[in-house]
């Protein structure tokens, strides 16, 4: 079995730990301290070193130290270094998280631009990918939390716990369960090639469909009964008579409306209306053609104006930049003048004695020293003066550029005013364009035709109105008979549909009972399978017991995966000490299954009288009165 233990972990500026070393040397230890002294930080540091996350699995947690106001403390290196024993071989892993500062062009000082993370394996720098590969070679990443945190397994969703147990202890096949009970033999035929779970899903889906149908059938029967209740058989002879009368009246109306003189006038009126419409369309098109070149000229002038405006903005920006640079240079010249006066006021030392023997130095040495001082002073003054002159020349040149830009802006502004004047003239010209249409003669023709048509219509309008009224009255009676006939036919269909629905209701009820019988058989199968599974799984653990199904109020079976200790559910009534011991029991079994042991951190250790013994290295975190973290190998030493 692979085994990982911690020899030493050093925390530097990590969360609340400025510089702290945890050194268990591969042994079990207990860490004592008050709340907020950093016990949980110890776990977070190990998790960060291995996986880049805290103990809650968060990658964006606050790993840098903060001040009393919660603000990050800058210019610190955050580092975690761990020395581990992996199957009797030592490996050192280190991560360094530090701030990155960059000096941007034109700025006097460096600015904070982010963070960098450096990785080291046995003190050799490594890339993140190489570091992660090394971690995966040492640690089973997926199983790490399960074999290091006593609470992790029970924090999983019950389906995840169940899957791990089945993978570890082996599942019981459906055939094994069926063969174990004669009452389940018929289940093989029912299932066919389908699994228990899939068949159960099919049954539930079918039952839902049947229930929906059964709920709807009484409603549909009632609807059909209501429709058929007041239906009456129509008088078919009266319907035939009315149909003949309607046809005669409609023929008479068609004859009245087929006046040839009237039709000719209407055709001529349509022709005149068409000519009027064509004339108006032609005038509109001619007007649009005349306006088009003016509109294009306006668009071109507006584009020219936008270009001039853009040039003004460019010059204004250059003025802003040059003025800003002049301000910086002027401030620098003031500082240069101060430096010149400071340098100019410097004088050679009056102390002409030898520092070794205390005697006066020879005059030629003193003279040479003073000469060298004055030459160096002169050189520095010359360099300062040259720098100041160069800056002054730059300011003068930029001022010239500023004035030139202002002249250019004035010129561009005048050009814009000229363009605006032309645009205004063009818009006025655009509004004046109008093309009229000469349709007076056509309008007069239209008026004459409409008067002639009105005269022709007045002669037959009375006969048409009378005939139309007779048609309407006969049509109403005919429609009533049609409605009666439709209701009578619908009622007959409803009576047939009611018989069909009643037969369907019986079939669905029988099918539902058959499905209920299959569900009962499947639930009996599940109970048998879970009994076999629970015995197989529970035999692998000393404290923990697992409940893999529960009986519901309706006597149905619901799959689950609850952890029990002495019959008490883990999440309902089990105290924290028992939870941790049950978790350690699970870790011991999972470590054997995965073939991998890793350090186990036991938080709130003070709540446990006797810790369940496991083969992994155990680091207990105990709440005590210690104001700083204190480490002992046993609690007996602490008490003494």
XYZ file of C-alpha atoms in Angstrom:
640
model
C 0.000 0.000 0.000
C 1.258 3.495 -0.893
C 1.654 5.764 2.131
C 2.106 9.537 2.366
C 3.094 11.227 5.648
C 4.044 14.779 6.584
C 7.514 15.390 7.965
C 7.365 19.182 7.986
C 5.144 21.976 6.648
C 6.309 25.591 6.740
C 3.775 28.445 6.367
C 5.121 31.890 5.458
C 2.675 34.835 5.264
C -0.126 32.362 4.579
C -3.527 33.655 5.739
C -3.008 34.432 9.458
C 0.341 32.610 9.833
C 3.335 34.943 9.381
C 6.006 32.269 9.860
C 5.041 28.921 11.321
C 6.437 25.392 10.971
C 4.420 22.233 11.659
C 6.905 19.354 12.155
C 5.250 16.019 12.962
C 8.140 14.009 11.401
C 5.697 11.418 10.061
C 4.118 10.817 13.518
C 0.679 11.440 14.981
C 0.511 14.815 16.742
C -2.011 17.102 18.428
C -2.127 20.857 17.749
C -3.655 22.962 20.540
C -4.886 26.553 20.398
C -7.760 28.933 20.876
C -10.259 29.575 18.098
C -8.855 31.819 15.298
C -5.241 30.901 16.130
C -4.783 29.153 12.778
C -5.638 25.479 13.268
C -7.866 25.325 10.167
C -5.220 27.337 8.304
C -2.874 24.365 8.737
C -5.307 22.198 6.711
C -5.834 24.960 4.126
C -2.061 25.245 3.612
C -1.667 21.523 2.858
C -4.650 21.620 0.473
C -3.238 24.731 -1.275
C 0.229 23.179 -1.589
C -1.154 20.022 -3.209
C -4.191 21.236 -5.166
C -4.219 25.064 -5.196
C -7.476 25.186 -3.178
C -8.482 25.581 0.478
C -9.975 22.776 2.554
C -13.471 23.695 1.250
C -12.364 23.255 -2.362
C -12.290 26.985 -3.196
C -9.563 28.182 -5.575
C -10.267 31.907 -4.997
C -9.893 31.942 -1.212
C -8.037 34.723 0.666
C -4.551 33.230 1.077
C -2.641 36.536 1.540
C -2.480 38.107 5.031
C -4.892 40.978 5.797
C -4.765 43.844 8.300
C -7.318 44.573 11.038
C -9.576 46.308 8.489
C -9.582 43.269 6.187
C -7.301 44.880 3.592
C -4.525 42.830 1.942
C -0.998 43.504 3.187
C 1.210 44.170 0.148
C 4.873 43.492 -0.692
C 4.893 40.096 1.042
C 5.721 36.656 -0.364
C 3.167 33.997 0.530
C 4.815 30.567 0.609
C 3.985 27.039 1.726
C 6.677 24.353 1.743
C 6.092 20.707 2.618
C 8.514 17.879 3.214
C 6.690 14.562 2.718
C 7.583 10.904 3.043
C 6.228 8.871 0.131
C 6.816 5.158 0.587
C 10.016 5.863 2.612
C 11.267 8.416 0.048
C 11.442 12.107 0.912
C 10.085 14.760 -1.438
C 9.940 18.522 -0.930
C 7.176 20.581 -2.560
C 6.958 24.364 -2.449
C 4.595 27.044 -3.794
C 5.360 30.759 -3.740
C 2.600 33.312 -4.396
C 3.801 36.906 -4.815
C 2.725 40.258 -6.153
C 3.862 41.458 -9.578
C 4.814 45.106 -10.156
C 5.427 46.650 -13.591
C 6.783 50.073 -14.588
C 4.610 51.411 -17.366
C 5.991 53.779 -19.976
C 5.698 57.412 -18.952
C 5.021 56.636 -15.273
C 7.653 57.368 -12.595
C 6.930 54.351 -10.381
C 6.033 50.697 -10.717
C 2.387 49.725 -10.297
C 0.741 46.518 -9.065
C -0.389 44.408 -12.061
C -1.303 41.005 -10.583
C 0.228 37.915 -8.990
C 2.592 35.113 -9.976
C 2.886 31.593 -8.595
C 6.230 29.767 -8.591
C 6.485 25.980 -8.194
C 9.417 23.931 -6.830
C 10.013 20.172 -6.605
C 12.950 19.271 -4.336
C 14.040 22.963 -4.573
C 14.156 22.756 -8.399
C 11.896 25.288 -10.203
C 9.100 23.605 -12.151
C 6.257 24.600 -14.434
C 2.678 24.292 -13.168
C 1.978 21.353 -15.507
C 5.093 19.493 -14.284
C 4.120 20.239 -10.673
C 0.557 18.929 -11.156
C 1.851 15.773 -12.880
C 4.185 15.137 -9.934
C 1.280 15.538 -7.483
C -0.823 13.064 -9.482
C 2.055 10.553 -9.396
C 2.158 10.785 -5.585
C -1.539 11.166 -4.755
C -4.785 9.692 -6.023
C -6.391 13.132 -6.503
C -9.980 11.834 -6.641
C -9.615 9.803 -3.454
C -7.458 12.243 -1.443
C -10.264 14.052 0.402
C -12.051 10.774 1.118
C -8.984 9.330 2.913
C -7.908 12.550 4.718
C -11.132 14.174 5.968
C -13.331 12.117 8.373
C -16.406 14.118 7.326
C -15.905 14.025 3.540
C -17.570 10.670 2.769
C -20.712 11.668 4.664
C -20.792 15.052 2.923
C -21.309 13.280 -0.418
C -24.788 12.928 -1.904
C -26.245 9.553 -0.955
C -25.945 8.362 -4.572
C -22.203 9.124 -4.494
C -21.763 7.226 -1.202
C -23.703 4.280 -2.602
C -21.637 4.187 -5.798
C -18.345 4.127 -3.850
C -19.572 1.321 -1.574
C -20.708 -0.761 -4.531
C -17.415 -0.203 -6.349
C -15.489 -1.164 -3.218
C -17.524 -4.133 -1.981
C -18.919 -5.386 -5.282
C -22.529 -5.367 -6.452
C -24.939 -8.302 -6.269
C -26.218 -9.289 -9.725
C -29.947 -9.358 -10.437
C -29.705 -13.032 -11.346
C -28.134 -13.871 -7.944
C -31.030 -12.152 -6.166
C -33.722 -13.844 -8.299
C -32.142 -17.254 -7.776
C -32.144 -16.719 -4.001
C -35.995 -16.660 -3.730
C -38.496 -18.886 -5.640
C -41.143 -16.131 -5.443
C -38.944 -13.959 -7.680
C -38.624 -16.518 -10.522
C -41.356 -14.875 -12.648
C -39.324 -11.641 -12.578
C -36.880 -13.042 -15.153
C -39.657 -13.325 -17.737
C -41.016 -9.879 -16.894
C -37.617 -8.186 -17.210
C -36.375 -9.871 -20.376
C -33.201 -8.013 -21.414
C -34.119 -4.967 -19.311
C -32.461 -4.148 -15.956
C -34.439 -3.769 -12.728
C -33.873 -0.005 -12.611
C -34.819 0.507 -16.261
C -37.944 -1.668 -15.938
C -38.953 0.191 -12.788
C -38.626 3.483 -14.670
C -40.755 2.089 -17.507
C -43.473 0.966 -15.060
C -43.515 4.349 -13.321
C -43.771 6.123 -16.675
C -46.617 3.816 -17.787
C -48.453 4.287 -14.451
C -48.212 8.056 -14.823
C -49.634 7.824 -18.335
C -52.449 5.491 -17.188
C -53.298 7.765 -14.236
C -53.519 10.754 -16.552
C -55.785 8.802 -18.887
C -57.969 7.523 -16.019
C -58.328 11.043 -14.654
C -59.415 12.359 -18.073
C -61.850 9.565 -19.042
C -64.707 10.543 -16.608
C -64.349 14.160 -17.759
C -64.543 13.105 -21.408
C -67.550 10.841 -20.728
C -69.339 13.713 -18.951
C -68.538 16.069 -21.829
C -69.957 13.638 -24.386
C -73.069 12.996 -22.252
C -73.647 16.772 -21.958
C -73.286 17.171 -25.736
C -75.745 14.361 -26.512
C -78.308 15.326 -23.834
C -80.434 17.977 -25.674
C -79.892 16.886 -29.288
C -83.045 16.946 -31.607
C -83.558 15.309 -35.016
C -84.094 17.952 -37.785
C -87.004 18.137 -40.381
C -85.174 17.002 -43.511
C -88.165 17.749 -45.875
C -88.265 21.415 -44.689
C -84.491 21.658 -45.202
C -84.863 20.463 -48.848
C -87.630 23.005 -49.505
C -85.613 25.907 -48.079
C -82.551 24.892 -50.095
C -84.633 25.182 -53.321
C -86.097 28.590 -52.304
C -82.620 29.972 -51.546
C -81.296 28.971 -54.957
C -84.248 30.708 -56.715
C -83.804 33.955 -54.722
C -80.027 34.037 -55.337
C -80.583 33.582 -59.087
C -83.010 36.520 -59.092
C -80.426 38.704 -57.260
C -77.706 37.779 -59.769
C -80.043 38.809 -62.624
C -80.695 42.218 -60.989
C -76.988 42.859 -60.514
C -76.004 41.891 -64.097
C -77.075 45.262 -65.716
C -74.742 45.676 -68.777
C -74.813 49.518 -68.879
C -73.958 49.647 -65.203
C -71.086 47.154 -65.659
C -69.656 49.198 -68.569
C -69.678 52.397 -66.495
C -67.945 50.635 -63.608
C -65.233 49.316 -65.951
C -64.659 52.831 -67.359
C -64.491 54.255 -63.801
C -61.794 51.686 -62.885
C -59.789 52.717 -65.992
C -59.921 56.411 -64.994
C -58.861 55.565 -61.398
C -55.892 53.617 -62.807
C -54.773 56.577 -64.973
C -54.965 58.934 -61.971
C -52.836 56.547 -59.905
C -50.238 56.186 -62.733
C -49.976 59.993 -63.137
C -49.404 60.481 -59.404
C -46.766 57.718 -59.283
C -44.895 59.245 -62.255
C -44.874 62.677 -60.571
C -43.605 61.169 -57.289
C -40.797 59.329 -59.127
C -39.737 62.484 -61.028
C -39.642 64.453 -57.771
C -37.502 61.704 -56.116
C -35.081 61.756 -59.090
C -34.650 65.541 -58.757
C -34.044 65.341 -54.991
C -31.536 62.438 -55.176
C -28.389 64.408 -56.350
C -29.112 67.131 -53.754
C -29.378 64.501 -50.992
C -26.122 62.863 -52.132
C -24.366 66.259 -52.044
C -25.654 66.867 -48.484
C -24.380 63.431 -47.354
C -20.956 64.155 -48.906
C -20.754 67.562 -47.142
C -21.753 65.976 -43.801
C -19.000 63.366 -44.220
C -16.512 66.202 -44.942
C -17.703 67.992 -41.778
C -17.191 64.820 -39.659
C -13.645 64.541 -41.048
C -12.867 68.187 -40.112
C -14.330 67.671 -36.638
C -12.112 64.589 -36.171
C -9.032 66.640 -37.113
C -9.963 69.282 -34.516
C -10.234 66.595 -31.834
C -6.811 65.193 -32.846
C -5.231 68.675 -32.460
C -6.985 69.229 -29.126
C -5.637 65.903 -27.874
C -2.082 66.845 -28.981
C -2.398 70.179 -27.125
C -3.584 68.316 -24.008
C -0.652 65.870 -24.204
C 1.963 68.622 -24.787
C 0.606 70.758 -21.931
C 0.668 67.728 -19.641
C 4.304 66.958 -20.635
C 5.288 70.671 -20.131
C 3.848 70.561 -16.591
C 5.969 67.483 -15.790
C 9.094 69.123 -17.339
C 8.524 72.435 -15.499
C 8.280 70.590 -12.158
C 11.491 68.728 -13.072
C 13.314 72.005 -13.919
C 12.446 73.395 -10.464
C 14.009 70.281 -8.924
C 17.072 70.600 -11.221
C 17.615 74.216 -10.071
C 17.478 73.078 -6.449
C 20.010 70.327 -7.207
C 22.306 72.898 -8.966
C 22.341 75.236 -5.929
C 22.942 72.326 -3.538
C 25.865 71.134 -5.668
C 27.228 74.679 -6.131
C 27.272 75.276 -2.347
C 29.369 72.185 -1.651
C 32.956 72.973 -0.401
C 36.032 70.757 0.070
C 36.765 69.522 3.576
C 39.010 71.735 5.776
C 40.390 68.727 7.611
C 43.948 68.303 6.154
C 45.181 65.715 8.678
C 45.979 62.081 7.886
C 43.240 59.792 9.227
C 45.851 57.123 10.048
C 48.688 58.982 11.794
C 46.985 62.318 12.661
C 49.777 64.476 11.077
C 49.159 67.273 8.550
C 48.994 66.084 4.949
C 51.618 67.447 2.509
C 50.512 70.615 0.702
C 50.736 69.039 -2.746
C 48.330 66.236 -1.708
C 45.933 68.805 -0.200
C 46.128 70.901 -3.396
C 45.504 67.884 -5.647
C 42.520 66.794 -3.493
C 40.962 70.277 -3.682
C 41.568 70.400 -7.445
C 39.931 67.017 -8.015
C 36.916 68.073 -5.834
C 36.484 71.274 -7.873
C 36.748 69.441 -11.212
C 34.137 66.859 -10.163
C 31.912 69.652 -8.844
C 32.249 71.549 -12.134
C 31.408 68.415 -14.142
C 28.283 67.766 -12.075
C 27.151 71.408 -12.393
C 27.717 71.256 -16.165
C 25.659 68.013 -16.453
C 22.797 69.468 -14.331
C 22.804 72.678 -16.407
C 22.742 70.700 -19.694
C 19.788 68.606 -18.477
C 17.879 71.759 -17.513
C 18.583 73.421 -20.857
C 17.453 70.330 -22.746
C 14.170 70.274 -20.805
C 13.670 74.017 -21.377
C 14.271 73.557 -25.115
C 11.717 70.729 -25.170
C 9.160 72.947 -23.390
C 9.776 75.760 -25.907
C 9.339 73.377 -28.873
C 6.121 71.932 -27.424
C 4.768 75.467 -26.857
C 5.409 76.174 -30.537
C 3.594 72.948 -31.431
C 0.677 73.980 -29.201
C 0.347 77.365 -30.911
C 0.535 75.715 -34.341
C -2.230 73.276 -33.313
C -4.408 76.156 -32.093
C -3.955 77.943 -35.431
C -4.888 74.714 -37.217
C -8.013 74.337 -35.002
C -9.122 77.911 -35.868
C -8.589 77.189 -39.579
C -10.575 73.915 -39.344
C -13.358 75.672 -37.390
C -13.696 78.263 -40.193
C -13.827 75.444 -42.750
C -16.625 73.723 -40.752
C -18.605 76.994 -40.682
C -18.257 77.186 -44.485
C -19.418 73.599 -44.906
C -22.391 74.207 -42.537
C -23.456 77.183 -44.678
C -23.361 75.079 -47.862
C -25.302 72.259 -46.131
C -28.013 74.738 -45.057
C -28.330 76.033 -48.658
C -28.567 72.476 -50.014
C -31.252 71.529 -47.474
C -33.284 74.596 -48.448
C -32.892 73.626 -52.124
C -34.002 70.064 -51.258
C -37.205 71.334 -49.590
C -38.095 73.530 -52.638
C -38.118 70.626 -55.118
C -41.736 69.810 -56.051
C -43.260 68.171 -59.135
C -47.012 68.629 -59.540
C -49.444 66.358 -61.392
C -52.085 67.465 -63.943
C -55.150 65.237 -63.421
C -57.953 67.832 -63.576
C -59.442 66.340 -66.761
C -59.338 62.828 -65.280
C -61.024 64.045 -62.073
C -63.847 65.582 -64.142
C -64.299 62.261 -66.049
C -64.448 60.417 -62.722
C -67.140 62.726 -61.312
C -69.334 62.249 -64.440
C -68.997 58.442 -64.344
C -69.844 58.264 -60.635
C -73.016 60.356 -61.186
C -74.106 58.095 -64.081
C -73.491 54.935 -62.008
C -75.527 56.342 -59.081
C -78.454 57.038 -61.441
C -78.388 53.450 -62.770
C -78.177 51.991 -59.288
C -81.163 53.917 -57.914
C -83.473 52.167 -60.423
C -82.819 48.599 -59.172
C -81.815 49.205 -55.579
C -85.323 48.628 -54.141
C -85.757 45.255 -55.890
C -82.263 44.172 -54.789
C -82.956 45.150 -51.183
C -86.219 43.178 -51.084
C -84.646 40.104 -52.666
C -81.632 40.340 -50.341
C -83.963 40.486 -47.274
C -85.868 37.376 -48.463
C -82.569 35.507 -48.963
C -81.409 36.492 -45.447
C -84.644 35.251 -43.800
C -84.586 31.924 -45.673
C -80.853 31.508 -44.906
C -81.459 31.946 -41.153
C -84.070 29.140 -41.144
C -81.792 26.939 -43.272
C -78.823 27.521 -40.884
C -80.985 26.562 -37.877
C -81.816 23.236 -39.537
C -78.133 22.701 -40.344
C -77.213 23.279 -36.687
C -79.863 20.799 -35.552
C -78.513 18.235 -38.017
C -74.919 18.807 -36.841
C -75.972 18.465 -33.171
C -77.878 15.259 -33.930
C -74.842 13.733 -35.736
C -72.513 14.888 -32.923
C -74.763 13.295 -30.328
C -74.622 9.988 -32.189
C -70.802 10.224 -32.255
C -70.800 11.062 -28.533
C -72.831 7.946 -27.683
C -70.353 5.810 -29.625
C -67.415 7.625 -27.958
C -68.886 7.038 -24.470
C -68.959 3.281 -25.093
C -65.344 3.386 -26.315
C -64.203 5.401 -23.243
C -65.915 3.006 -20.817
C -64.182 0.034 -22.459
C -60.849 1.889 -22.403
C -61.300 2.674 -18.680
C -61.677 -1.032 -17.877
C -58.582 -1.920 -19.925
C -56.480 0.782 -18.267
C -57.579 -0.278 -14.771
C -56.586 -3.885 -15.532
C -53.212 -2.723 -16.924
C -52.634 -0.559 -13.813
C -53.281 -3.550 -11.522
C -50.817 -5.646 -13.541
C -48.158 -2.932 -13.233
C -48.827 -2.654 -9.479
C -48.176 -6.396 -9.176
C -44.881 -6.006 -11.064
C -43.871 -3.070 -8.798
C -44.615 -5.191 -5.725
C -42.415 -7.963 -7.129
C -39.614 -5.494 -7.958
C -39.766 -3.948 -4.472
C -39.524 -7.411 -2.965
C -36.522 -8.005 -5.222
C -34.915 -4.725 -4.077
C -35.435 -5.612 -0.397
C -33.751 -8.978 -0.966
C -30.913 -7.416 -2.969
C -30.293 -4.694 -0.388
C -30.271 -7.248 2.455
C -27.570 -9.137 0.592
C -25.704 -5.908 -0.235
C -25.889 -4.491 3.306
C -24.456 -7.681 4.770
C -21.652 -7.705 2.200
C -20.831 -3.997 2.744
C -21.190 -3.816 6.555
C -18.762 -6.711 6.995
C -15.971 -4.401 5.730
C -16.415 -1.839 8.555
C -16.017 -1.974 12.345
C -18.157 0.978 13.469
C -20.089 2.215 10.455
C -23.220 0.486 9.250
C -25.079 1.318 6.039
C -28.785 1.396 5.332
C -29.382 1.106 1.590
C -33.217 1.300 1.457
C -36.165 2.593 3.458
C -39.811 1.581 3.555
C -42.195 4.427 2.731
C -45.671 5.152 4.128
C -47.329 3.495 1.137
C -45.135 0.409 1.788
C -43.067 1.205 -1.279
C -39.272 0.869 -1.274
C -37.011 3.871 -1.732
C -33.283 3.481 -2.329
C -30.937 5.461 -0.040
C -27.497 5.254 1.534
C -27.646 6.319 5.190
C -24.709 5.885 7.576
C -25.556 4.513 11.051
C -23.634 3.978 14.282
C -25.252 1.779 16.946
C -28.523 2.294 15.076
C -28.322 6.125 15.225
C -28.341 7.926 11.819
C -25.200 9.927 11.124
C -27.079 13.111 10.207
C -29.857 12.774 12.817
C -28.786 12.486 16.443
C -25.160 11.311 16.237
C -22.777 13.479 18.302
C -19.673 15.071 16.748
C -17.238 12.665 18.443
C -19.067 9.615 17.111
C -19.248 11.204 13.657
C -15.464 11.647 13.575
C -14.805 8.057 14.766
C -17.238 6.673 12.181
C -15.448 8.810 9.583
C -12.072 7.384 10.641
C -13.474 3.850 10.338
C -14.603 4.686 6.775
C -11.189 6.229 5.975
C -9.414 3.055 7.149
C -11.547 0.880 4.855
C -11.335 3.289 1.875
C -7.546 3.542 2.272
C -7.303 -0.255 2.044
C -9.559 -0.209 -1.030
C -7.670 2.587 -2.839
C -4.289 1.220 -1.684
C -3.319 4.692 -0.511
C -2.846 6.267 2.945
C -2.497 10.008 3.535
C -2.388 12.300 6.601
C -5.773 12.684 8.308
C -6.655 16.030 9.917
C -9.139 15.630 12.793
C -10.731 18.980 13.651
C -12.520 19.549 17.002
C -10.504 16.695 18.534
C -11.462 17.914 22.041
C -14.975 16.451 21.481
C -13.642 12.848 21.346
C -12.624 10.785 24.389
C -11.077 7.859 22.511
C -10.025 8.250 18.885
C -10.664 5.271 16.600
C -7.210 3.857 15.679
C -6.255 3.911 11.987
C -3.045 3.207 10.057
C -2.787 6.692 8.522
C -0.876 9.575 10.123
C -3.330 11.568 12.291
C -2.989 15.298 13.032
C -5.509 16.325 15.706
C -6.653 19.962 15.996
C -7.750 20.691 19.587
C -9.454 23.823 20.940
C -7.622 24.929 24.120
C -6.745 28.075 26.084
C -3.404 28.449 24.279
C -3.176 31.895 22.654
C -0.675 30.539 20.110
C -0.505 27.144 18.411
C 1.070 24.491 20.626
C 2.114 21.026 19.449
C 2.393 17.854 21.507
C 2.501 14.219 20.515
C -0.170 13.151 23.042
C -2.876 14.830 25.095
C -1.378 13.334 28.253
C 1.705 15.506 27.778
C -0.551 18.530 27.277
C -2.489 17.857 30.481
C 0.693 17.481 32.500
